[in-house]
Amino acid sequence: MPFIDLKAQYAALKTSIDARIQRVLDHGQYIMGPEVKELEENLAAYVGVRHCVTVASGTEALLIALMTLGLKPGDEVITTPFTFAATVEVIALLGGVPVYADIEPNTCNIDASKIEALITPKTRAIMPVSLYGQVCDMAEINAVAARHGHIPVIEDAAQSFGASYQGRKSCGLSTWGATSFFPSKPLGCYGDGGALFTDDDALAQAAREIRVHGQSQRYTHTRVGVGGRMDTLQCAVVLGKLERFDWEIERRLAIGARYQRLLAELPLQLLTVRQDRDCVWAQFTVMVENRAAVQQALTAAGVPTAIHYPKPLHRQPAYARPELSLPHAEAAAERVISLPMSADLSEAQQDAVVAALRSALA
């Protein structure tokens, strides 16, 4: 079985996606074509914010968000050590300093209660990550930021687009929301792509300029920028996928809940989903002991798995902070394992995954 079934998704949407791609091929506006604006308007309405700015990738979204805030060398950004490297990569690229708050052991999201103690006069932003598809404690994080001079908050929502938190959508909860349209994400394209979301007119304008090499108009470069546009073809793909996105979110919620029920009696740790939010399960991740043996047994049974993530960022060579002890992140990195998950996962496939996992843990 596939880990993420993109083929089944395409088969269901083939007519619409093919037609949208063909329209781009016919009009030939491959950069900043009309599909770009159409997608931005649709996504802004979906999230419930004034502005959506599409960009070349989820990484580019985080980078541009920090650039709009004027991050300078030596500025500090408080974030989580348990995430994909892109989260801190963009901080380092701008000369900033990532400051790590440990995670909650039952959600793997940043522990909001640990953020305030890390704030210094050099703190320029807080960048929580809504990991695995569940929004982190944004109300608490925003409150901390407000108490300290309204520090900007950037939600790294690469895995949580479509998730709800206290009645609002991920990406619409803070200064900036940033997401990814990498093919495996809850809403993915057929290459790289991403988007930024904000209610701040000035920040949105800055992001639009930065993504086109800092141009306020053609060949007038008012700020330092990047080549950060999302291709028209990729926007067309996402527009096609939006047609059944609500259904896919419903399926992800149902499949995740069914996994939680079926696995409840097994000797493993399930992630907690808080009552005031849901989880769109970009990855359905559990924690097990003797992970290598469990993964080997699942592979032998024909069940694909992945590890998100095997080493926390403060233990990665490029970002090593050997003096830091972040026990919950370090423990999670030793135990997490992700199981097959997509909106098209059948009950029979899910039952096979559960049976194989039960056997592996016996």
mmCIF file of C-alpha atoms in Angstrom:
data_model
loop_
_atom_site.group_PDB
_atom_site.id
_atom_site.type_symbol
_atom_site.label_atom_id
_atom_site.label_comp_id
_atom_site.label_asym_id
_atom_site.label_seq_id
_atom_site.Cartn_x
_atom_site.Cartn_y
_atom_site.Cartn_z
ATOM 1 C CA MET A 1 0.000 0.000 0.000
ATOM 2 C CA PRO A 2 1.206 3.586 -0.510
ATOM 3 C CA PHE A 3 2.263 5.696 2.462
ATOM 4 C CA ILE A 4 0.283 8.597 0.935
ATOM 5 C CA ASP A 5 -2.026 7.730 -1.956
ATOM 6 C CA LEU A 6 -1.535 10.594 -4.413
ATOM 7 C CA LYS A 7 -2.487 8.381 -7.361
ATOM 8 C CA ALA A 8 -5.981 7.724 -6.015
ATOM 9 C CA GLN A 9 -6.409 11.419 -5.300
ATOM 10 C CA TYR A 10 -5.405 12.339 -8.842
ATOM 11 C CA ALA A 11 -7.741 9.725 -10.314
ATOM 12 C CA ALA A 12 -10.646 11.347 -8.459
ATOM 13 C CA LEU A 13 -9.695 14.845 -9.605
ATOM 14 C CA LYS A 14 -8.179 14.069 -13.006
ATOM 15 C CA THR A 15 -10.778 15.828 -15.150
ATOM 16 C CA SER A 16 -10.595 19.096 -13.205
ATOM 17 C CA ILE A 17 -6.819 19.131 -12.713
ATOM 18 C CA ASP A 18 -6.127 18.262 -16.346
ATOM 19 C CA ALA A 19 -8.486 21.015 -17.535
ATOM 20 C CA ARG A 20 -6.880 23.603 -15.269
ATOM 21 C CA ILE A 21 -3.373 22.641 -16.385
ATOM 22 C CA GLN A 22 -4.483 22.791 -20.016
ATOM 23 C CA ARG A 23 -5.824 26.321 -19.522
ATOM 24 C CA VAL A 24 -2.402 27.423 -18.281
ATOM 25 C CA LEU A 25 -0.725 25.761 -21.258
ATOM 26 C CA ASP A 26 -3.163 27.553 -23.550
ATOM 27 C CA HIS A 27 -2.707 31.056 -22.128
ATOM 28 C CA GLY A 28 1.024 30.606 -21.532
ATOM 29 C CA GLN A 29 1.362 32.848 -18.456
ATOM 30 C CA TYR A 30 3.534 30.446 -16.497
ATOM 31 C CA ILE A 31 4.732 33.090 -14.026
ATOM 32 C CA MET A 32 2.140 35.149 -12.099
ATOM 33 C CA GLY A 33 -0.694 34.051 -14.374
ATOM 34 C CA PRO A 34 -4.360 34.552 -13.451
ATOM 35 C CA GLU A 35 -4.507 31.309 -11.469
ATOM 36 C CA VAL A 36 -2.146 32.852 -8.908
ATOM 37 C CA LYS A 37 -4.594 35.600 -7.940
ATOM 38 C CA GLU A 38 -7.538 33.197 -8.121
ATOM 39 C CA LEU A 39 -5.869 30.792 -5.713
ATOM 40 C CA GLU A 40 -4.830 33.565 -3.341
ATOM 41 C CA GLU A 41 -8.382 34.894 -3.164
ATOM 42 C CA ASN A 42 -9.823 31.422 -2.568
ATOM 43 C CA LEU A 43 -7.287 30.554 0.124
ATOM 44 C CA ALA A 44 -7.650 33.870 1.947
ATOM 45 C CA ALA A 45 -11.416 33.328 2.058
ATOM 46 C CA TYR A 46 -10.939 29.753 3.279
ATOM 47 C CA VAL A 47 -8.632 30.763 6.126
ATOM 48 C CA GLY A 48 -10.599 33.902 6.924
ATOM 49 C CA VAL A 49 -7.876 36.538 6.526
ATOM 50 C CA ARG A 50 -7.427 39.620 4.373
ATOM 51 C CA HIS A 51 -4.332 38.472 2.505
ATOM 52 C CA CYS A 52 -2.850 35.314 1.020
ATOM 53 C CA VAL A 53 0.512 35.535 -0.750
ATOM 54 C CA THR A 54 1.534 32.403 -2.655
ATOM 55 C CA VAL A 55 5.240 31.606 -2.719
ATOM 56 C CA ALA A 56 7.643 29.028 -4.107
ATOM 57 C CA SER A 57 7.639 26.655 -1.123
ATOM 58 C CA GLY A 58 6.820 26.338 2.533
ATOM 59 C CA THR A 59 10.451 27.150 3.298
ATOM 60 C CA GLU A 60 10.206 30.306 1.217
ATOM 61 C CA ALA A 61 7.052 31.233 3.125
ATOM 62 C CA LEU A 62 8.914 31.151 6.440
ATOM 63 C CA LEU A 63 11.905 32.984 4.989
ATOM 64 C CA ILE A 64 9.791 35.770 3.494
ATOM 65 C CA ALA A 65 7.778 36.123 6.699
ATOM 66 C CA LEU A 66 10.984 36.715 8.657
ATOM 67 C CA MET A 67 12.246 39.127 6.000
ATOM 68 C CA THR A 68 9.061 41.216 6.270
ATOM 69 C CA LEU A 69 9.770 41.532 10.002
ATOM 70 C CA GLY A 70 13.273 42.809 9.319
ATOM 71 C CA LEU A 71 15.099 39.961 11.050
ATOM 72 C CA LYS A 72 18.751 40.955 11.442
ATOM 73 C CA PRO A 73 21.903 39.005 12.355
ATOM 74 C CA GLY A 74 21.878 38.248 16.048
ATOM 75 C CA ASP A 75 18.115 38.540 16.430
ATOM 76 C CA GLU A 76 16.531 35.628 18.279
ATOM 77 C CA VAL A 77 13.553 33.550 17.188
ATOM 78 C CA ILE A 78 11.945 31.212 19.708
ATOM 79 C CA THR A 79 10.876 27.939 18.123
ATOM 80 C CA THR A 80 10.707 24.177 18.601
ATOM 81 C CA PRO A 81 13.582 21.732 18.208
ATOM 82 C CA PHE A 82 11.215 18.995 17.009
ATOM 83 C CA THR A 83 10.389 19.896 13.424
ATOM 84 C CA PHE A 84 11.790 19.681 9.914
ATOM 85 C CA ALA A 85 15.020 21.614 9.434
ATOM 86 C CA ALA A 86 13.375 24.292 7.265
ATOM 87 C CA THR A 87 11.942 25.932 10.389
ATOM 88 C CA VAL A 88 15.369 26.909 11.716
ATOM 89 C CA GLU A 89 17.128 26.900 8.350
ATOM 90 C CA VAL A 90 15.435 30.184 7.424
ATOM 91 C CA ILE A 91 16.427 31.763 10.745
ATOM 92 C CA ALA A 92 20.048 30.789 10.178
ATOM 93 C CA LEU A 93 20.030 32.003 6.566
ATOM 94 C CA LEU A 94 19.184 35.511 7.798
ATOM 95 C CA GLY A 95 21.818 35.395 10.546
ATOM 96 C CA GLY A 96 19.245 34.938 13.286
ATOM 97 C CA VAL A 97 19.601 32.712 16.336
ATOM 98 C CA PRO A 98 17.086 29.922 16.964
ATOM 99 C CA VAL A 99 16.138 29.633 20.627
ATOM 100 C CA TYR A 100 14.542 26.303 21.472
ATOM 101 C CA ALA A 101 11.615 25.623 23.785
ATOM 102 C CA ASP A 102 11.009 21.921 24.509
ATOM 103 C CA ILE A 103 7.843 20.174 23.339
ATOM 104 C CA GLU A 104 4.821 18.742 25.097
ATOM 105 C CA PRO A 105 5.334 14.971 25.443
ATOM 106 C CA ASN A 106 1.714 14.160 24.576
ATOM 107 C CA THR A 107 1.303 16.339 21.440
ATOM 108 C CA CYS A 108 4.890 16.888 20.227
ATOM 109 C CA ASN A 109 4.006 20.571 19.732
ATOM 110 C CA ILE A 110 6.006 23.357 21.371
ATOM 111 C CA ASP A 111 5.292 23.755 25.088
ATOM 112 C CA ALA A 112 3.802 27.251 25.303
ATOM 113 C CA SER A 113 4.524 27.422 29.032
ATOM 114 C CA LYS A 114 8.276 27.360 28.339
ATOM 115 C CA ILE A 115 8.357 30.286 25.906
ATOM 116 C CA GLU A 116 8.139 33.282 28.236
ATOM 117 C CA ALA A 117 11.304 32.405 30.160
ATOM 118 C CA LEU A 118 13.258 32.417 26.880
ATOM 119 C CA ILE A 119 12.307 35.958 25.831
ATOM 120 C CA THR A 120 15.190 38.463 25.862
ATOM 121 C CA PRO A 121 15.679 41.961 24.439
ATOM 122 C CA LYS A 122 16.932 40.229 21.275
ATOM 123 C CA THR A 123 13.722 38.240 20.699
ATOM 124 C CA ARG A 124 12.325 39.296 17.326
ATOM 125 C CA ALA A 125 9.733 36.588 16.674
ATOM 126 C CA ILE A 126 8.139 33.420 18.004
ATOM 127 C CA MET A 127 7.728 30.612 15.465
ATOM 128 C CA PRO A 128 5.655 27.694 16.759
ATOM 129 C CA VAL A 129 5.065 24.668 14.540
ATOM 130 C CA SER A 130 1.645 23.018 14.265
ATOM 131 C CA LEU A 131 3.093 19.536 13.983
ATOM 132 C CA TYR A 132 1.444 16.467 12.459
ATOM 133 C CA GLY A 133 -1.688 18.477 11.631
ATOM 134 C CA GLN A 134 -2.713 19.790 15.066
ATOM 135 C CA VAL A 135 -2.494 23.509 15.796
ATOM 136 C CA CYS A 136 -0.309 24.315 18.788
ATOM 137 C CA ASP A 137 -1.442 26.443 21.752
ATOM 138 C CA MET A 138 -1.755 29.649 19.747
ATOM 139 C CA ALA A 139 -3.905 31.528 22.281
ATOM 140 C CA GLU A 140 -1.308 31.063 25.000
ATOM 141 C CA ILE A 141 1.552 31.890 22.626
ATOM 142 C CA ASN A 142 -0.174 35.034 21.370
ATOM 143 C CA ALA A 143 -0.811 36.118 24.962
ATOM 144 C CA VAL A 144 2.877 35.745 25.836
ATOM 145 C CA ALA A 145 3.827 37.697 22.720
ATOM 146 C CA ALA A 146 1.372 40.479 23.613
ATOM 147 C CA ARG A 147 2.737 40.796 27.143
ATOM 148 C CA HIS A 148 6.206 41.432 25.751
ATOM 149 C CA GLY A 149 5.544 44.247 23.346
ATOM 150 C CA HIS A 150 3.511 42.332 20.783
ATOM 151 C CA ILE A 151 6.322 40.136 19.512
ATOM 152 C CA PRO A 152 5.349 38.888 16.029
ATOM 153 C CA VAL A 153 4.186 35.262 15.922
ATOM 154 C CA ILE A 154 4.643 33.117 12.802
ATOM 155 C CA GLU A 155 2.679 29.861 12.762
ATOM 156 C CA ASP A 156 4.622 27.252 10.789
ATOM 157 C CA ALA A 157 1.526 25.490 9.502
ATOM 158 C CA ALA A 158 3.185 23.370 6.831
ATOM 159 C CA GLN A 159 1.398 20.298 8.215
ATOM 160 C CA SER A 160 -1.830 21.796 9.545
ATOM 161 C CA PHE A 161 -3.555 23.572 6.656
ATOM 162 C CA GLY A 162 -7.268 22.859 6.997
ATOM 163 C CA ALA A 163 -7.111 22.261 10.747
ATOM 164 C CA SER A 164 -9.368 24.176 13.138
ATOM 165 C CA TYR A 165 -8.495 25.777 16.469
ATOM 166 C CA GLN A 166 -11.091 27.377 18.740
ATOM 167 C CA GLY A 167 -13.401 27.815 15.751
ATOM 168 C CA ARG A 168 -10.798 29.393 13.461
ATOM 169 C CA LYS A 169 -8.543 27.984 10.764
ATOM 170 C CA SER A 170 -4.839 27.298 11.029
ATOM 171 C CA CYS A 171 -2.828 30.052 9.297
ATOM 172 C CA GLY A 172 -5.286 32.731 10.452
ATOM 173 C CA LEU A 173 -4.274 32.828 14.109
ATOM 174 C CA SER A 174 -1.249 35.118 14.345
ATOM 175 C CA THR A 175 0.877 37.801 12.686
ATOM 176 C CA TRP A 176 1.752 35.391 9.909
ATOM 177 C CA GLY A 177 0.578 31.917 9.016
ATOM 178 C CA ALA A 178 2.852 29.975 6.663
ATOM 179 C CA THR A 179 2.032 26.732 4.910
ATOM 180 C CA SER A 180 3.459 24.330 2.353
ATOM 181 C CA PHE A 181 1.926 22.730 -0.718
ATOM 182 C CA PHE A 182 4.566 19.991 -0.956
ATOM 183 C CA PRO A 183 2.790 17.005 -2.551
ATOM 184 C CA SER A 184 2.431 15.037 0.685
ATOM 185 C CA LYS A 185 0.815 17.868 2.667
ATOM 186 C CA PRO A 186 -2.937 17.956 3.418
ATOM 187 C CA LEU A 187 -3.309 20.362 0.471
ATOM 188 C CA GLY A 188 -0.475 19.693 -1.953
ATOM 189 C CA CYS A 189 0.576 20.594 -5.473
ATOM 190 C CA TYR A 190 2.677 18.552 -7.916
ATOM 191 C CA GLY A 191 6.008 20.120 -7.021
ATOM 192 C CA ASP A 192 6.948 22.855 -4.578
ATOM 193 C CA GLY A 193 4.660 25.633 -3.437
ATOM 194 C CA GLY A 194 3.547 27.480 -0.341
ATOM 195 C CA ALA A 195 1.588 30.425 0.981
ATOM 196 C CA LEU A 196 1.575 33.167 3.587
ATOM 197 C CA PHE A 197 -1.512 34.501 5.379
ATOM 198 C CA THR A 198 -2.001 37.735 7.303
ATOM 199 C CA ASP A 199 -4.472 40.506 8.129
ATOM 200 C CA ASP A 200 -1.679 43.110 8.080
ATOM 201 C CA ASP A 201 -1.781 45.170 4.865
ATOM 202 C CA ALA A 202 1.804 46.429 5.171
ATOM 203 C CA LEU A 203 3.268 42.981 5.825
ATOM 204 C CA ALA A 204 1.322 41.517 2.912
ATOM 205 C CA GLN A 205 2.629 44.208 0.575
ATOM 206 C CA ALA A 206 6.173 43.602 1.792
ATOM 207 C CA ALA A 207 5.805 39.865 1.137
ATOM 208 C CA ARG A 208 4.465 40.468 -2.377
ATOM 209 C CA GLU A 209 7.468 42.652 -3.144
ATOM 210 C CA ILE A 210 10.019 40.333 -1.559
ATOM 211 C CA ARG A 211 8.799 37.303 -3.561
ATOM 212 C CA VAL A 212 9.554 39.149 -6.836
ATOM 213 C CA HIS A 213 13.092 40.249 -5.968
ATOM 214 C CA GLY A 214 11.952 43.178 -3.850
ATOM 215 C CA GLN A 215 10.167 44.976 -6.673
ATOM 216 C CA SER A 216 7.397 47.466 -5.932
ATOM 217 C CA GLN A 217 7.017 47.810 -9.702
ATOM 218 C CA ARG A 218 8.955 46.320 -12.596
ATOM 219 C CA TYR A 219 12.669 47.079 -12.213
ATOM 220 C CA THR A 220 12.094 49.225 -9.141
ATOM 221 C CA HIS A 221 13.678 47.280 -6.280
ATOM 222 C CA THR A 222 12.555 48.891 -3.041
ATOM 223 C CA ARG A 223 13.795 46.143 -0.734
ATOM 224 C CA VAL A 224 16.021 43.073 -0.753
ATOM 225 C CA GLY A 225 14.030 40.153 -2.126
ATOM 226 C CA VAL A 226 14.173 36.628 -3.483
ATOM 227 C CA GLY A 227 12.850 34.688 -6.458
ATOM 228 C CA GLY A 228 9.984 33.313 -4.448
ATOM 229 C CA ARG A 229 6.939 33.082 -6.703
ATOM 230 C CA MET A 230 4.668 30.056 -6.926
ATOM 231 C CA ASP A 231 4.361 28.806 -10.515
ATOM 232 C CA THR A 232 1.027 29.288 -12.263
ATOM 233 C CA LEU A 233 0.873 25.572 -13.070
ATOM 234 C CA GLN A 234 1.200 24.646 -9.405
ATOM 235 C CA CYS A 235 -1.515 27.139 -8.488
ATOM 236 C CA ALA A 236 -3.746 25.479 -11.075
ATOM 237 C CA VAL A 237 -3.167 22.090 -9.436
ATOM 238 C CA VAL A 238 -4.068 23.406 -5.984
ATOM 239 C CA LEU A 239 -7.206 25.062 -7.390
ATOM 240 C CA GLY A 240 -8.231 21.661 -8.741
ATOM 241 C CA LYS A 241 -7.575 19.986 -5.400
ATOM 242 C CA LEU A 242 -9.561 22.600 -3.509
ATOM 243 C CA GLU A 243 -12.719 21.215 -5.114
ATOM 244 C CA ARG A 244 -12.777 18.256 -2.760
ATOM 245 C CA PHE A 245 -10.595 19.612 0.065
ATOM 246 C CA ASP A 246 -13.460 19.868 2.562
ATOM 247 C CA TRP A 247 -14.261 16.211 1.904
ATOM 248 C CA GLU A 248 -10.603 15.273 2.329
ATOM 249 C CA ILE A 249 -10.419 17.059 5.683
ATOM 250 C CA GLU A 250 -13.540 15.185 6.847
ATOM 251 C CA ARG A 251 -11.923 11.929 5.754
ATOM 252 C CA ARG A 252 -8.656 12.728 7.531
ATOM 253 C CA LEU A 253 -10.524 13.496 10.736
ATOM 254 C CA ALA A 254 -12.528 10.269 10.476
ATOM 255 C CA ILE A 255 -9.539 8.082 9.576
ATOM 256 C CA GLY A 256 -7.469 9.608 12.368
ATOM 257 C CA ALA A 257 -10.260 9.001 14.897
ATOM 258 C CA ARG A 258 -10.611 5.410 13.690
ATOM 259 C CA TYR A 259 -6.857 4.846 14.041
ATOM 260 C CA GLN A 260 -7.060 6.221 17.599
ATOM 261 C CA ARG A 261 -9.877 3.796 18.454
ATOM 262 C CA LEU A 262 -8.260 0.747 16.847
ATOM 263 C CA LEU A 263 -4.866 1.389 18.438
ATOM 264 C CA ALA A 264 -6.108 2.361 21.897
ATOM 265 C CA GLU A 265 -5.389 -1.026 23.482
ATOM 266 C CA LEU A 266 -1.960 -1.569 21.943
ATOM 267 C CA PRO A 267 1.285 -0.975 23.892
ATOM 268 C CA LEU A 268 2.124 2.352 22.267
ATOM 269 C CA GLN A 269 1.559 6.048 22.913
ATOM 270 C CA LEU A 270 -1.062 7.908 20.910
ATOM 271 C CA LEU A 271 -0.852 11.657 20.467
ATOM 272 C CA THR A 272 -3.384 13.733 22.374
ATOM 273 C CA VAL A 273 -5.748 15.936 20.344
ATOM 274 C CA ARG A 274 -6.974 18.804 22.494
ATOM 275 C CA GLN A 275 -10.718 19.395 22.877
ATOM 276 C CA ASP A 276 -10.668 22.932 21.442
ATOM 277 C CA ARG A 277 -9.070 21.873 18.146
ATOM 278 C CA ASP A 278 -8.807 19.043 15.642
ATOM 279 C CA CYS A 279 -5.949 17.357 13.804
ATOM 280 C CA VAL A 280 -5.823 16.872 10.035
ATOM 281 C CA TRP A 281 -3.100 14.217 10.410
ATOM 282 C CA ALA A 282 -0.551 15.290 7.840
ATOM 283 C CA GLN A 283 1.171 12.309 9.393
ATOM 284 C CA PHE A 284 -0.518 9.792 11.641
ATOM 285 C CA THR A 285 2.240 9.422 14.187
ATOM 286 C CA VAL A 286 2.484 7.228 17.269
ATOM 287 C CA MET A 287 5.287 6.483 19.718
ATOM 288 C CA VAL A 288 6.682 3.019 20.267
ATOM 289 C CA GLU A 289 9.542 1.373 22.114
ATOM 290 C CA ASN A 290 12.102 -0.603 20.077
ATOM 291 C CA ARG A 291 11.191 1.423 17.020
ATOM 292 C CA ALA A 292 13.746 -0.117 14.678
ATOM 293 C CA ALA A 293 12.358 -3.613 15.278
ATOM 294 C CA VAL A 294 8.778 -2.413 14.904
ATOM 295 C CA GLN A 295 9.568 -0.605 11.676
ATOM 296 C CA GLN A 296 11.358 -3.660 10.299
ATOM 297 C CA ALA A 297 8.373 -5.872 11.086
ATOM 298 C CA LEU A 298 5.953 -3.445 9.435
ATOM 299 C CA THR A 299 8.138 -3.244 6.331
ATOM 300 C CA ALA A 300 8.199 -7.043 6.134
ATOM 301 C CA ALA A 301 4.382 -7.012 6.345
ATOM 302 C CA GLY A 302 4.158 -4.575 3.431
ATOM 303 C CA VAL A 303 3.278 -1.536 5.521
ATOM 304 C CA PRO A 304 5.315 1.592 4.682
ATOM 305 C CA THR A 305 6.352 3.887 7.525
ATOM 306 C CA ALA A 306 8.370 7.056 8.043
ATOM 307 C CA ILE A 307 10.095 8.816 10.922
ATOM 308 C CA HIS A 308 9.107 12.445 11.510
ATOM 309 C CA TYR A 309 11.744 13.207 12.924
ATOM 310 C CA PRO A 310 14.686 11.001 13.952
ATOM 311 C CA LYS A 311 16.924 13.720 15.408
ATOM 312 C CA PRO A 312 15.912 17.022 17.032
ATOM 313 C CA LEU A 313 17.421 20.149 15.543
ATOM 314 C CA HIS A 314 19.683 20.951 18.491
ATOM 315 C CA ARG A 315 21.367 17.596 17.774
ATOM 316 C CA GLN A 316 21.724 18.159 14.016
ATOM 317 C CA PRO A 317 25.293 18.964 12.843
ATOM 318 C CA ALA A 318 24.301 22.221 11.144
ATOM 319 C CA TYR A 319 22.406 23.535 14.173
ATOM 320 C CA ALA A 320 24.084 21.659 17.026
ATOM 321 C CA ARG A 321 23.674 23.004 20.547
ATOM 322 C CA PRO A 322 25.390 20.303 22.623
ATOM 323 C CA GLU A 323 24.905 22.253 25.862
ATOM 324 C CA LEU A 324 21.114 22.055 25.569
ATOM 325 C CA SER A 325 19.010 19.355 27.189
ATOM 326 C CA LEU A 326 15.496 19.177 25.767
ATOM 327 C CA PRO A 327 14.352 15.818 27.097
ATOM 328 C CA HIS A 328 10.881 15.617 25.588
ATOM 329 C CA ALA A 329 12.100 16.401 22.075
ATOM 330 C CA GLU A 330 14.959 13.953 22.461
ATOM 331 C CA ALA A 331 12.649 11.199 23.715
ATOM 332 C CA ALA A 332 10.142 11.763 20.923
ATOM 333 C CA ALA A 333 12.866 11.547 18.288
ATOM 334 C CA GLU A 334 13.711 8.059 19.554
ATOM 335 C CA ARG A 335 10.126 6.784 19.540
ATOM 336 C CA VAL A 336 7.959 8.405 16.839
ATOM 337 C CA ILE A 337 6.834 6.427 13.804
ATOM 338 C CA SER A 338 4.322 7.523 11.164
ATOM 339 C CA LEU A 339 1.797 5.165 9.579
ATOM 340 C CA PRO A 340 0.049 5.305 6.173
ATOM 341 C CA MET A 341 -2.381 8.209 6.030
ATOM 342 C CA SER A 342 -4.342 9.941 3.299
ATOM 343 C CA ALA A 343 -7.952 10.810 2.550
ATOM 344 C CA ASP A 344 -8.199 7.795 0.243
ATOM 345 C CA LEU A 345 -6.968 5.232 2.789
ATOM 346 C CA SER A 346 -9.580 2.467 2.870
ATOM 347 C CA GLU A 347 -10.822 0.730 5.994
ATOM 348 C CA ALA A 348 -9.345 -2.530 4.696
ATOM 349 C CA GLN A 349 -5.932 -0.884 4.335
ATOM 350 C CA GLN A 350 -6.239 0.672 7.761
ATOM 351 C CA ASP A 351 -7.195 -2.668 9.274
ATOM 352 C CA ALA A 352 -4.118 -4.223 7.646
ATOM 353 C CA VAL A 353 -1.886 -1.520 9.154
ATOM 354 C CA VAL A 354 -3.373 -2.079 12.605
ATOM 355 C CA ALA A 355 -3.030 -5.850 12.357
ATOM 356 C CA ALA A 356 0.595 -5.579 11.292
ATOM 357 C CA LEU A 357 1.329 -3.136 14.115
ATOM 358 C CA ARG A 358 -0.395 -5.395 16.644
ATOM 359 C CA SER A 359 1.779 -8.283 15.480
ATOM 360 C CA ALA A 360 4.940 -6.167 15.548
ATOM 361 C CA LEU A 361 4.271 -5.075 19.132
ATOM 362 C CA ALA A 362 3.367 -8.531 20.412
#
